[in-house]
Structures are given as structure tokens and as C-alpha cells.
Short mmCIF file of C-alpha atoms in Angstrom, two decimals:
data_model
loop_
_atom_site.label_atom_id
_atom_site.label_comp_id
_atom_site.label_asym_id
_atom_site.label_seq_id
_atom_site.Cartn_x
_atom_site.Cartn_y
_atom_site.Cartn_z
CA MET T 12 0.00 0.00 0.00
CA SER T 13 1.17 3.51 -0.83
CA ASP T 14 0.00 6.70 0.91
CA GLN T 15 2.61 9.25 -0.11
CA TYR T 16 0.29 11.21 -2.41
CA ASP T 17 -1.54 14.42 -1.58
CA VAL T 18 -3.91 13.69 -4.45
CA VAL T 19 -4.60 10.92 -6.93
CA VAL T 20 -6.44 11.67 -10.16
CA LEU T 21 -8.58 8.92 -11.68
CA GLY T 22 -8.32 9.46 -15.43
CA GLY T 23 -5.61 11.05 -17.54
CA GLY T 24 -7.77 12.91 -20.05
CA THR T 25 -7.74 16.66 -20.58
CA GLY T 26 -9.34 17.35 -17.22
CA GLY T 27 -7.21 14.83 -15.36
CA TYR T 28 -3.75 15.59 -16.70
CA VAL T 29 -4.25 19.36 -16.54
CA ALA T 30 -5.45 19.02 -12.95
CA ALA T 31 -2.40 16.93 -12.11
CA ILE T 32 0.01 19.46 -13.60
CA ARG T 33 -1.65 22.27 -11.66
CA ALA T 34 -1.40 20.21 -8.48
CA ALA T 35 2.32 19.75 -9.07
CA GLN T 36 2.74 23.51 -9.64
CA LEU T 37 1.07 24.05 -6.27
CA GLY T 38 3.60 21.79 -4.57
CA LEU T 39 1.35 18.76 -4.17
CA LYS T 40 2.55 15.20 -4.63
CA VAL T 41 0.26 13.83 -7.33
CA ALA T 42 -0.32 10.70 -9.38
CA VAL T 43 -2.62 9.94 -12.30
CA VAL T 44 -4.25 6.54 -12.68
CA GLU T 45 -5.04 5.83 -16.33
CA LYS T 46 -6.13 2.50 -17.82
CA GLU T 47 -5.31 3.43 -21.43
CA LYS T 48 -3.32 6.42 -22.71
CA VAL T 49 -2.94 9.85 -21.14
CA GLY T 50 -4.74 12.48 -23.17
CA GLY T 51 -8.07 10.71 -22.89
CA THR T 52 -11.03 10.94 -25.24
CA CYS T 53 -10.19 14.43 -26.48
CA LEU T 54 -6.78 13.45 -27.76
CA HIS T 55 -7.38 9.89 -28.90
CA ARG T 56 -11.09 9.57 -29.82
CA GLY T 57 -12.55 13.07 -29.88
CA CYS T 58 -11.41 16.65 -30.37
CA ILE T 59 -8.05 16.13 -32.02
CA PRO T 60 -8.68 13.21 -34.42
CA SER T 61 -12.03 14.59 -35.54
CA LYS T 62 -10.56 18.04 -36.17
CA ALA T 63 -7.71 16.48 -38.14
CA LEU T 64 -10.28 14.80 -40.39
CA LEU T 65 -12.30 18.01 -40.61
CA LYS T 66 -9.19 19.87 -41.80
CA SER T 67 -8.66 17.30 -44.55
CA ALA T 68 -12.32 17.69 -45.54
CA ASP T 69 -11.95 21.47 -45.60
CA MET T 70 -8.86 21.12 -47.76
CA MET T 71 -10.82 18.92 -50.15
CA ALA T 72 -13.54 21.57 -50.43
CA THR T 73 -10.94 24.33 -50.92
CA VAL T 74 -9.10 22.54 -53.72
CA GLN T 75 -12.36 21.81 -55.52
CA LYS T 76 -13.04 25.53 -55.89
CA SER T 77 -9.46 26.60 -56.63
CA LYS T 78 -10.50 27.84 -60.09
CA GLU T 79 -12.31 30.73 -58.38
CA PHE T 80 -8.87 31.91 -57.23
CA GLY T 81 -7.29 31.52 -60.64
CA VAL T 82 -5.51 28.31 -59.66
CA ALA T 83 -6.03 25.46 -62.12
CA VAL T 84 -5.77 21.89 -60.87
CA GLU T 85 -5.06 19.41 -63.66
CA GLY T 86 -7.40 16.43 -63.71
CA SER T 87 -9.94 15.54 -61.05
CA VAL T 88 -9.40 16.03 -57.35
CA SER T 89 -9.21 12.70 -55.53
CA LEU T 90 -9.16 11.71 -51.89
CA ASP T 91 -6.56 9.37 -50.40
CA PHE T 92 -8.43 8.35 -47.27
CA GLY T 93 -5.56 6.17 -46.10
CA ASN T 94 -3.28 9.20 -45.98
CA VAL T 95 -6.03 11.22 -44.28
CA MET T 96 -6.15 8.64 -41.47
CA ALA T 97 -2.35 8.36 -41.33
CA ARG T 98 -2.07 12.12 -40.87
CA LYS T 99 -4.62 11.93 -38.06
CA GLU T 100 -2.58 9.24 -36.29
CA LYS T 101 0.63 11.24 -36.67
CA ILE T 102 -0.95 14.26 -35.01
CA ILE T 103 -2.33 12.14 -32.18
CA ASN T 104 1.03 10.46 -31.57
CA ASN T 105 2.90 13.77 -31.50
CA LEU T 106 0.46 15.28 -29.01
CA HIS T 107 0.46 12.11 -26.91
CA LYS T 108 4.23 12.35 -26.57
CA GLY T 109 3.80 15.99 -25.62
CA VAL T 110 1.38 15.15 -22.81
CA GLN T 111 3.68 12.41 -21.52
CA SER T 112 6.56 14.88 -21.55
CA LEU T 113 4.57 17.51 -19.66
CA LEU T 114 3.62 15.03 -16.94
CA LYS T 115 7.22 13.85 -16.61
CA LYS T 116 8.51 17.42 -16.55
CA ASN T 117 6.17 18.22 -13.66
CA ASN T 118 7.03 15.03 -11.74
CA VAL T 119 3.53 13.63 -12.05
CA GLU T 120 3.59 9.87 -11.65
CA VAL T 121 1.41 7.96 -14.12
CA ILE T 122 0.09 4.65 -12.81
CA GLU T 123 -1.20 2.40 -15.57
CA GLY T 124 -4.30 0.48 -14.58
CA LEU T 125 -8.00 0.64 -13.73
CA GLY T 126 -8.59 2.74 -10.63
CA ARG T 127 -11.54 2.39 -8.27
CA VAL T 128 -12.46 4.47 -5.25
CA MET T 129 -12.79 2.49 -2.02
CA GLY T 130 -15.08 3.09 0.91
CA PRO T 131 -13.91 3.11 4.55
CA SER T 132 -11.62 0.14 5.13
CA ILE T 133 -8.53 -1.02 6.94
CA PHE T 134 -6.55 1.07 4.49
CA SER T 135 -8.36 4.32 5.32
CA PRO T 136 -10.96 5.24 7.99
CA THR T 137 -12.80 7.33 5.39
CA ALA T 138 -13.61 6.78 1.73
CA GLY T 139 -10.85 7.75 -0.62
CA ALA T 140 -8.35 4.94 -0.84
CA VAL T 141 -7.85 3.85 -4.44
CA SER T 142 -7.44 0.30 -5.69
CA VAL T 143 -5.52 -0.05 -8.93
CA GLU T 144 -5.89 -3.13 -11.08
CA ARG T 145 -2.97 -3.34 -13.48
CA SER T 146 -3.15 -4.91 -16.93
CA ASN T 147 -0.92 -7.79 -15.78
CA GLY T 148 -3.41 -8.71 -13.07
CA GLU T 149 -1.46 -7.24 -10.18
CA ALA T 150 -3.29 -4.96 -7.71
CA GLU T 151 -2.19 -2.02 -5.60
CA ILE T 152 -3.87 0.05 -2.91
CA ILE T 153 -3.14 3.78 -2.67
CA ALA T 154 -4.37 5.90 0.23
CA PRO T 155 -3.97 9.56 -0.85
CA ARG T 156 -5.24 12.53 1.11
CA ASN T 157 -7.54 13.53 -1.76
CA VAL T 158 -8.97 12.03 -4.94
CA VAL T 159 -10.13 13.75 -8.12
CA ILE T 160 -12.44 11.69 -10.34
CA ALA T 161 -11.93 12.57 -14.01
CA THR T 162 -13.00 9.40 -15.77
CA GLY T 163 -14.68 11.15 -18.71
CA SER T 164 -17.47 9.83 -20.90
CA ARG T 165 -18.31 7.51 -23.77
CA PRO T 166 -20.68 7.77 -26.75
CA ARG T 167 -24.32 7.24 -25.81
CA SER T 168 -26.72 5.08 -27.78
CA LEU T 169 -30.50 4.75 -27.93
CA PRO T 170 -32.63 1.82 -26.77
CA GLY T 171 -33.15 -0.51 -29.70
CA LEU T 172 -30.32 1.08 -31.66
CA GLU T 173 -27.47 -1.16 -30.60
CA ILE T 174 -23.93 -0.45 -31.75
CA ASP T 175 -22.47 -3.35 -33.75
CA GLY T 176 -19.31 -1.54 -34.85
CA LYS T 177 -19.89 -2.24 -38.54
CA PHE T 178 -23.28 -1.02 -39.73
CA VAL T 179 -24.33 0.91 -36.63
CA ILE T 180 -21.42 2.91 -35.23
CA THR T 181 -20.50 5.81 -32.98
CA SER T 182 -17.79 8.42 -33.46
CA ASP T 183 -15.32 5.98 -31.84
CA GLU T 184 -15.71 3.48 -34.67
CA ALA T 185 -16.02 6.20 -37.32
CA LEU T 186 -12.56 7.49 -36.39
CA GLU T 187 -11.11 4.07 -37.17
CA MET T 188 -12.79 3.52 -40.57
CA GLU T 189 -10.42 2.15 -43.21
CA GLU T 190 -12.59 3.38 -46.05
CA LEU T 191 -15.45 5.82 -46.46
CA PRO T 192 -19.02 4.64 -46.91
CA LYS T 193 -20.95 5.88 -49.93
CA SER T 194 -23.84 6.93 -47.71
CA VAL T 195 -24.50 7.45 -44.03
CA ILE T 196 -27.45 8.22 -41.78
CA ILE T 197 -26.51 10.38 -38.81
CA VAL T 198 -28.88 10.07 -35.87
CA GLY T 199 -28.56 13.28 -33.87
CA ALA T 200 -27.80 16.77 -35.15
CA GLY T 201 -26.01 18.26 -32.18
CA VAL T 202 -22.40 19.44 -32.32
CA ILE T 203 -20.81 16.04 -33.00
CA GLY T 204 -23.48 15.01 -35.52
CA CYS T 205 -23.16 18.27 -37.45
CA GLU T 206 -19.36 18.06 -37.50
CA TRP T 207 -19.49 14.54 -38.95
CA ALA T 208 -22.14 15.60 -41.46
CA SER T 209 -19.96 18.50 -42.62
CA MET T 210 -16.85 16.34 -42.85
CA LEU T 211 -18.40 13.36 -44.62
CA SER T 212 -20.25 15.59 -47.05
CA ASP T 213 -17.00 17.30 -48.03
CA PHE T 214 -15.48 13.84 -48.54
CA GLY T 215 -18.29 13.09 -51.01
CA VAL T 216 -20.41 10.85 -48.78
CA GLU T 217 -24.21 11.08 -49.15
CA VAL T 218 -25.40 12.29 -45.74
CA THR T 219 -28.86 12.13 -44.19
CA MET T 220 -29.41 13.65 -40.74
CA ILE T 221 -32.21 12.66 -38.36
CA GLU T 222 -32.88 14.95 -35.39
CA TYR T 223 -35.74 14.70 -32.89
CA ALA T 224 -35.64 18.42 -32.04
CA PRO T 225 -37.27 20.99 -34.35
CA ARG T 226 -33.88 22.21 -35.62
CA ILE T 227 -30.26 21.16 -35.91
CA LEU T 228 -27.88 22.41 -33.21
CA PRO T 229 -30.86 22.89 -30.87
CA LEU T 230 -28.72 24.39 -28.09
CA GLU T 231 -27.30 27.15 -30.29
CA ASP T 232 -28.96 30.46 -31.15
CA ALA T 233 -31.84 29.85 -33.57
CA ASP T 234 -30.39 32.22 -36.18
CA VAL T 235 -27.14 30.25 -36.20
CA SER T 236 -28.76 26.84 -36.55
CA ALA T 237 -31.01 28.15 -39.34
CA GLU T 238 -27.98 29.53 -41.18
CA LEU T 239 -26.10 26.24 -40.93
CA ALA T 240 -29.13 24.27 -42.13
CA LYS T 241 -29.40 26.61 -45.12
CA LEU T 242 -25.70 26.26 -45.97
CA PHE T 243 -25.79 22.47 -45.55
CA GLY T 244 -28.63 22.39 -48.07
CA ARG T 245 -26.66 24.47 -50.60
CA ARG T 246 -23.68 22.13 -50.75
CA LYS T 247 -22.71 20.33 -53.91
CA SER T 248 -23.04 17.12 -51.93
CA LYS T 249 -26.31 18.21 -50.31
CA ILE T 250 -26.95 17.17 -46.73
CA LYS T 251 -30.51 15.97 -46.25
CA ILE T 252 -31.92 17.12 -42.92
CA HIS T 253 -34.97 15.66 -41.20
CA THR T 254 -35.85 17.50 -37.97
CA SER T 255 -38.79 16.71 -35.67
CA THR T 256 -38.02 13.11 -36.56
CA GLY T 257 -37.71 10.24 -34.09
CA VAL T 258 -36.17 6.87 -34.86
CA LYS T 259 -38.20 3.80 -33.96
CA ALA T 260 -36.66 1.35 -31.50
CA ASP T 261 -35.68 -2.07 -32.85
CA SER T 262 -36.36 -1.00 -36.45
CA VAL T 263 -32.79 -1.52 -37.69
CA LYS T 264 -32.53 -3.99 -40.57
CA ILE T 265 -29.40 -5.14 -42.41
CA GLU T 266 -29.71 -6.42 -45.96
CA GLU T 267 -27.11 -6.73 -48.72
CA ASP T 268 -24.45 -4.68 -46.92
CA GLN T 269 -26.82 -1.81 -46.22
CA VAL T 270 -28.64 -0.80 -43.08
CA SER T 271 -32.10 0.73 -42.81
CA ILE T 272 -34.02 2.33 -39.98
CA SER T 273 -37.61 3.50 -39.56
CA ALA T 274 -38.37 6.96 -38.19
CA ALA T 275 -41.45 9.06 -37.53
CA VAL T 276 -41.17 12.28 -39.55
CA ASN T 277 -42.91 15.51 -38.42
CA VAL T 278 -43.41 14.15 -34.91
CA GLY T 279 -46.34 15.66 -33.02
CA THR T 280 -48.04 17.19 -36.07
CA ASP T 281 -50.92 16.11 -38.27
CA LYS T 282 -48.31 15.37 -40.95
CA GLU T 283 -46.56 12.70 -38.89
CA GLU T 284 -45.69 9.64 -40.93
CA LEU T 285 -43.35 6.67 -40.79
CA GLN T 286 -40.47 6.62 -43.26
CA THR T 287 -37.63 4.20 -43.87
CA PHE T 288 -34.07 5.48 -44.40
CA THR T 289 -31.34 3.32 -45.93
CA ALA T 290 -27.56 3.80 -46.14
CA ASP T 291 -24.24 1.99 -45.84
CA LYS T 292 -23.87 2.99 -42.20
CA ILE T 293 -25.76 4.58 -39.34
CA LEU T 294 -23.69 6.94 -37.18
CA VAL T 295 -25.30 7.38 -33.77
CA SER T 296 -24.55 10.83 -32.36
CA VAL T 297 -26.92 11.41 -29.44
CA GLY T 298 -24.54 12.68 -26.78
CA ARG T 299 -22.17 11.09 -24.31
CA ALA T 300 -22.70 9.13 -21.09
CA ALA T 301 -20.55 9.75 -18.01
CA ASN T 302 -18.16 6.97 -16.98
CA VAL T 303 -19.43 6.51 -13.43
CA ASP T 304 -19.85 2.73 -13.43
CA ASN T 305 -17.26 0.28 -12.13
CA ILE T 306 -15.18 2.95 -10.38
CA GLY T 307 -16.30 2.10 -6.82
CA LEU T 308 -18.79 4.90 -6.16
CA GLU T 309 -21.31 2.49 -4.63
CA ALA T 310 -18.94 2.01 -1.68
CA THR T 311 -19.00 5.73 -0.86
CA GLU T 312 -21.49 8.46 0.04
CA ILE T 313 -21.02 10.05 -3.39
CA VAL T 314 -24.39 10.88 -4.99
CA VAL T 315 -25.05 10.01 -8.64
CA GLU T 316 -28.20 11.53 -10.18
CA ARG T 317 -29.29 11.08 -13.78
CA GLY T 318 -25.99 9.49 -14.60
CA THR T 319 -23.66 12.19 -13.27
CA ILE T 320 -21.83 12.80 -9.99
CA GLN T 321 -23.27 15.59 -7.85
CA VAL T 322 -20.75 18.19 -6.68
CA ASP T 323 -20.73 21.64 -5.08
CA GLU T 324 -19.44 24.79 -6.75
CA HIS T 325 -15.88 23.72 -5.95
CA TYR T 326 -16.37 20.18 -7.37
CA ARG T 327 -16.37 18.48 -3.99
CA THR T 328 -18.60 15.41 -3.70
CA LYS T 329 -20.46 14.25 -0.57
CA GLU T 330 -17.11 12.79 0.48
CA LYS T 331 -15.19 15.92 1.44
CA ASN T 332 -11.83 14.58 0.24
CA ILE T 333 -13.14 13.35 -3.14
CA PHE T 334 -13.70 15.75 -6.04
CA ALA T 335 -15.13 15.16 -9.52
CA ILE T 336 -14.61 17.14 -12.73
CA GLY T 337 -15.29 17.04 -16.44
CA ASP T 338 -17.76 14.81 -18.22
CA VAL T 339 -18.69 12.87 -15.07
CA ILE T 340 -20.47 15.89 -13.56
CA ASN T 341 -23.47 17.86 -14.79
CA THR T 342 -21.64 20.64 -16.62
CA PRO T 343 -21.09 21.12 -20.38
CA GLN T 344 -18.97 18.28 -21.74
CA LEU T 345 -16.14 20.32 -23.23
CA ALA T 346 -12.42 19.66 -22.88
CA HIS T 347 -11.54 23.23 -21.93
CA ILE T 348 -14.23 23.19 -19.24
CA ALA T 349 -12.87 19.95 -17.76
CA ALA T 350 -9.37 21.44 -17.70
CA HIS T 351 -10.45 24.55 -15.79
CA GLU T 352 -12.60 22.52 -13.40
CA GLY T 353 -9.50 20.44 -12.68
CA ILE T 354 -7.40 23.54 -12.05
CA HIS T 355 -10.09 24.91 -9.73
CA ALA T 356 -10.37 21.66 -7.75
CA MET T 357 -6.59 21.46 -7.25
CA GLU T 358 -6.43 25.05 -6.03
CA VAL T 359 -9.15 24.26 -3.49
CA ILE T 360 -7.23 21.17 -2.35
CA ALA T 361 -4.09 23.31 -1.98
CA GLY T 362 -5.96 25.70 0.31
CA GLU T 363 -6.51 28.51 -2.16
CA HIS T 364 -9.86 30.25 -2.69
CA PRO T 365 -10.63 30.42 -6.43
CA HIS T 366 -13.85 32.01 -7.64
CA PRO T 367 -16.48 29.57 -8.93
CA ILE T 368 -16.54 29.15 -12.70
CA ASP T 369 -19.23 31.13 -14.53
CA TYR T 370 -20.35 28.73 -17.24
CA LYS T 371 -22.02 31.48 -19.26
CA MET T 372 -18.57 32.97 -19.82
CA ILE T 373 -17.18 29.85 -21.48
CA PRO T 374 -16.99 29.70 -25.30
CA ARG T 375 -18.56 26.80 -27.20
CA CYS T 376 -17.23 25.75 -30.61
CA THR T 377 -18.52 23.65 -33.50
CA TYR T 378 -16.04 22.81 -36.25
CA THR T 379 -18.37 22.50 -39.21
CA ARG T 380 -17.80 24.32 -42.50
CA PRO T 381 -18.37 27.16 -41.77
CA GLU T 382 -17.38 27.10 -38.12
CA ILE T 383 -19.67 28.11 -35.26
CA ALA T 384 -18.73 29.64 -31.93
CA SER T 385 -20.86 31.10 -29.17
CA LEU T 386 -20.73 32.58 -25.72
CA GLY T 387 -23.38 33.44 -23.15
CA TYR T 388 -27.12 33.46 -23.69
CA THR T 389 -29.11 32.89 -26.85
CA GLU T 390 -31.70 35.44 -27.90
CA ALA T 391 -34.52 32.98 -27.19
CA GLU T 392 -33.29 32.30 -23.64
CA LEU T 393 -33.22 36.01 -22.83
CA ARG T 394 -36.65 36.70 -24.31
CA GLU T 395 -38.10 33.76 -22.39
CA GLU T 396 -36.74 35.36 -19.21
CA GLY T 397 -38.41 38.64 -20.15
CA ARG T 398 -35.10 40.49 -20.41
CA GLU T 399 -35.01 43.75 -22.33
CA ILE T 400 -32.27 43.27 -24.89
CA LYS T 401 -30.80 44.86 -27.98
CA VAL T 402 -29.24 42.87 -30.79
CA GLY T 403 -26.54 43.72 -33.31
CA LYS T 404 -25.86 41.53 -36.33
CA PHE T 405 -23.25 41.91 -39.05
CA PRO T 406 -22.74 39.62 -42.09
CA PHE T 407 -19.31 38.46 -43.19
CA ARG T 408 -20.39 39.42 -46.69
CA GLY T 409 -19.66 43.01 -45.66
CA ILE T 410 -16.07 42.22 -44.64
CA GLY T 411 -13.30 42.65 -47.22
CA LYS T 412 -11.11 39.85 -45.83
CA ALA T 413 -14.03 37.40 -46.05
CA LEU T 414 -14.49 38.24 -49.73
CA VAL T 415 -10.75 37.90 -50.33
CA ASN T 416 -10.82 34.48 -48.67
CA GLY T 417 -13.82 33.42 -50.73
CA GLU T 418 -15.62 32.43 -47.50
CA PHE T 419 -18.26 35.05 -46.80
CA ASP T 420 -21.24 33.06 -45.52
CA GLY T 421 -22.46 33.69 -41.99
CA PHE T 422 -22.51 36.53 -39.51
CA VAL T 423 -21.64 37.79 -36.04
CA LYS T 424 -24.54 38.36 -33.67
CA MET T 425 -24.13 40.27 -30.41
CA ILE T 426 -26.73 40.63 -27.65
CA ALA T 427 -26.66 43.20 -24.85
CA ASP T 428 -28.87 44.27 -21.97
CA ALA T 429 -30.98 47.22 -23.15
CA LYS T 430 -30.65 49.06 -19.83
CA THR T 431 -27.14 48.27 -18.57
CA ASN T 432 -25.37 47.60 -21.89
CA ASP T 433 -23.90 44.43 -20.36
CA LEU T 434 -22.73 41.92 -22.95
CA LEU T 435 -25.03 38.89 -22.70
CA GLY T 436 -24.27 36.75 -25.73
CA VAL T 437 -22.13 36.50 -28.83
CA HIS T 438 -22.86 34.04 -31.66
CA ILE T 439 -20.67 33.59 -34.73
CA ILE T 440 -21.07 31.43 -37.81
CA GLY T 441 -18.39 31.86 -40.41
CA GLN T 442 -14.78 31.13 -41.31
CA ASN T 443 -12.44 31.03 -38.28
CA ALA T 444 -15.35 31.58 -35.88
CA THR T 445 -13.74 29.29 -33.29
CA ASP T 446 -10.65 31.53 -33.14
CA MET T 447 -12.60 34.79 -33.22
CA ILE T 448 -14.76 33.93 -30.19
CA SER T 449 -11.82 34.48 -27.83
CA GLU T 450 -12.16 38.25 -28.25
CA ALA T 451 -15.73 38.00 -27.03
CA SER T 452 -14.64 35.76 -24.16
CA LEU T 453 -12.04 38.27 -23.01
CA ALA T 454 -14.52 41.14 -23.42
CA GLN T 455 -17.08 39.42 -21.22
CA PHE T 456 -14.44 38.48 -18.64
CA LEU T 457 -13.37 42.13 -18.44
CA ASP T 458 -17.02 43.26 -18.36
CA ALA T 459 -16.69 45.22 -21.58
CA THR T 460 -19.83 46.62 -23.23
CA PRO T 461 -20.56 46.36 -26.97
CA TRP T 462 -19.74 50.06 -27.26
CA GLU T 463 -16.25 49.41 -25.87
CA ILE T 464 -15.75 46.42 -28.18
CA GLY T 465 -16.88 48.42 -31.19
CA THR T 466 -14.78 51.43 -30.27
CA ALA T 467 -11.62 49.32 -29.98
CA ILE T 468 -9.84 49.54 -33.33
CA HIS T 469 -9.91 46.30 -35.31
CA PRO T 470 -7.21 46.02 -38.02
CA HIS T 471 -8.19 46.06 -41.67
CA PRO T 472 -8.57 43.82 -43.53
CA THR T 473 -9.35 41.10 -40.99
CA LEU T 474 -12.31 38.90 -40.16
CA SER T 475 -12.28 40.40 -36.65
CA GLU T 476 -13.77 43.58 -38.11
CA ALA T 477 -17.11 41.70 -38.11
CA ILE T 478 -17.00 41.61 -34.32
CA GLY T 479 -16.39 45.34 -34.12
CA GLU T 480 -19.19 46.05 -36.61
CA ALA T 481 -21.65 43.74 -34.82
CA ALA T 482 -20.83 45.50 -31.54
CA LEU T 483 -21.57 48.89 -33.13
CA ALA T 484 -24.73 47.45 -34.69
CA VAL T 485 -26.11 46.81 -31.19
CA ASP T 486 -26.75 50.57 -31.03
CA GLY T 487 -27.42 50.98 -34.75
CA LYS T 488 -23.98 52.44 -35.46
CA ALA T 489 -22.43 49.85 -37.78
CA ILE T 490 -20.46 51.59 -40.52
CA HIS T 491 -20.55 49.07 -43.36
CA PHE T 492 -24.13 47.80 -43.08
#
């Protein structure tokens, strides 16, 4: 048994390894227990590999319209999917080595194995000892002063829509495909579903999306989701979108290397009808489930409700020496959120007094073509609350750099309080939106008003001018619109 650690982190994903590094910076003796590879879902099965594929898809789309820029490409443009996947693996491996190096540099011990939290026992009078089952069958008990649970999440499925890994897959299996299907049905049009739809469409795959909600990207501002739906429909390889459509359980059928599924279209209306959709594969993209099973929680006082661990504003569970962060708790499942929750938890453990995270100040990004990024409240949320607001909106079509780039779809939308001028929400759809949102994030953090954002000089020609113009448009003062 080992008890020399101030804190042990269960899970070496983005939340876990960042938390561990922060703990080391604070002078704590820390170890990470990881059953697979450090870097977690984000690095190996999520953010990084999917964005690598999205970049290849974007490059494919760019080359196909090179004639618009006066650049002739001899012959037809072809896709080498093997090289696309090889590039993805190279990026993952490089970043994996980087994470390993960072942990070593900060003297964070990595213990390979499956970790489980233990209840009160001979090893510890309170819950918080950790049993580690190594891949070779050996076991070890660690009794740290504190534990941080950062075990992440896995793709969720639907009852009656079982994943077989061949015809019915999740993003995990999609990232390991050796060849592209000719057609795919994507069940779920949230962030992950829309990213895969964008990518596969650019690769030339026939894409059909099925979403139960009335619109794609249902958690984004309605103007943004409407714009993306419009642009998806304009593509050369058109994406077929069926909203207000619910798949029927146990309706999957496999015949002659194709899979079909039945779904009720126009759910809840007098036009509701049952349709059958057929493709080479079904990609299930209906969210992610927290990894809270088989990690020993049942032996503790830790409360799990609706599949997630309940914590206070400092990520402490019902066991005062056990914390939980990232996808296992009921906060947005984003890598950068998990990382900052981990930093916060470690600062609390070290005796510091960090301010609770304001989740409305955290940017959200969707890496479709064009990209989407948002911050704060949507217009609908504010109107439902009865808030008096004013809205500024500026199209990229009015920005010189967007026209130069040949990517001028989309807009910047900014929402402010009508009385106080407080910045309440920023929503961007357009090229480089995921990079541009950081200006809005900093502005909100510094409590800047739209007038201050618009008055700040934005260089010309840049895409960032759209943010300045949208900020001025809040008060009807946009110059170029």
C-alpha cells in the first residue's frame, strides 16, 4: 500500500492531466491513474482526431473551388483516405508524446491500470483509498489525502439502436474507418453530428441527418442553426436534414451490406408519418454518457443523479476529500471546461480560494464548415426570461477579408442588456469563428460593453472587423451595413 500522495487523479484525459500538472505547480505530490493512454477521449477519440479529419475535408472543399482563385488543378481532385487517417494518427502520436513529456517534466507519476475508489476500510478510515488493477493482473492500494475523479465519458446510444461496430457505429468506430461509406445516416444533429455531417459531405459521402428536435444544433442560437441548415442544403453534396423526426426502436434492418431504420417524420403534427431510411452505415450521435460505473462509487457516500456525480461549486462530492470534474459531472462536456474545473479543484485542495466558474462565460465551438462559436445566452433564452435586450448583427459578406478568402457566408450576432449595456451573448457562424470567439470571451471576462468592443480599433482587412461592426450594430452604429 502507498499513501505518499496528496492527491490521486482517476483518469488522464484533458481534465485529469491538466489538474495533475496544476497540483504539481502548487507543490502537491500527485499521481494519475489511467487504464489506457494519457490524453483521454479528447486526444485519442474526440477533439483532435475529428478536427484532423475536418481539416482534410476542408482542404478537399478548398481545392475543388481553386478555379475561383485563378488556380487550375489538372485532372480531377481525388481523396486518399488512407493518408487522411495516417495524418490523423501522426498528429495524435505527436500530441500524446507531448502530454507524456509535460507530466514527466512536472514530476507527475502515471500509474497504468484501472482505478476504483474504495469506501472506509482497513486502508483508510474514510472513503478515498484507491485500488488499482494493473493490466498484468497485479493490484495495488493507494491511500492519498484527496482524490479527483476525471474518468470522462463515452458515446451514448438509444434503446433498440445497438452499436455493432460495422453497420451501426459511434464516433469511436467512425474514427477508425479504413474506407469511407458511400452513404450514411446520422442520428442526432447536435455538435458532433453536425461536424461529422460536414466532414463526410466534403469527402463526397451522401449524408442524411435525423434529429428529434425541431432544428439542428438545438442548443445554439436559432439564427445560427437556421444559417447552418441553409448552408448544408446548398452544398454540392447536399446534406438531407430531417428534424422533428424520431427513430423507432428495434427498427434496424441489415440487408445486402446496407442498413435501414424507420423513423417518424414531423413528430407531433398532423403530418406525422413513418419513413424508412437506408444507407451503408448509421452513425449514432446522441450525446455522451458519463463513466461513473465500475469505479467504486457504490462504496462511498457520493451521490449520482441522472448518470452524473453531484458536486458543489468547488467540485467536492459528498465525500469531502473526493472531487469530480469534467464529463462525469453535470456541466457542459467540453475539454476546456474539464481542464479549468480540474485547475479549480486542485487550487481548493491546496488551500486557495478560487472564484467559482461562470459557465455562461465559457466559449462553445462547433467545427463545421463554416465554423460556429458562441458565448453566453441565446436570444430565445433572454426573451423567455423577459429580459429587455438589444441585438446587433453583421454579415461576413460586408467584410473585405471574407471576400478575399472566398468564404463570406455567416454573420456575427451580439446581444446586450438594453438598460445596462452588459454583454449577454455572442454568436458567430463563419470562417475562423472558433478563433474569433476568444475576443468576445475576453470582453465578457473584463465586463466590456458592446460600445467598448466596437470602439476598440480592429485592423483592416481582418475577419475580426465583423465583431467590431456587430458591436456597433447593437446601437445601430455599424459603418458598413
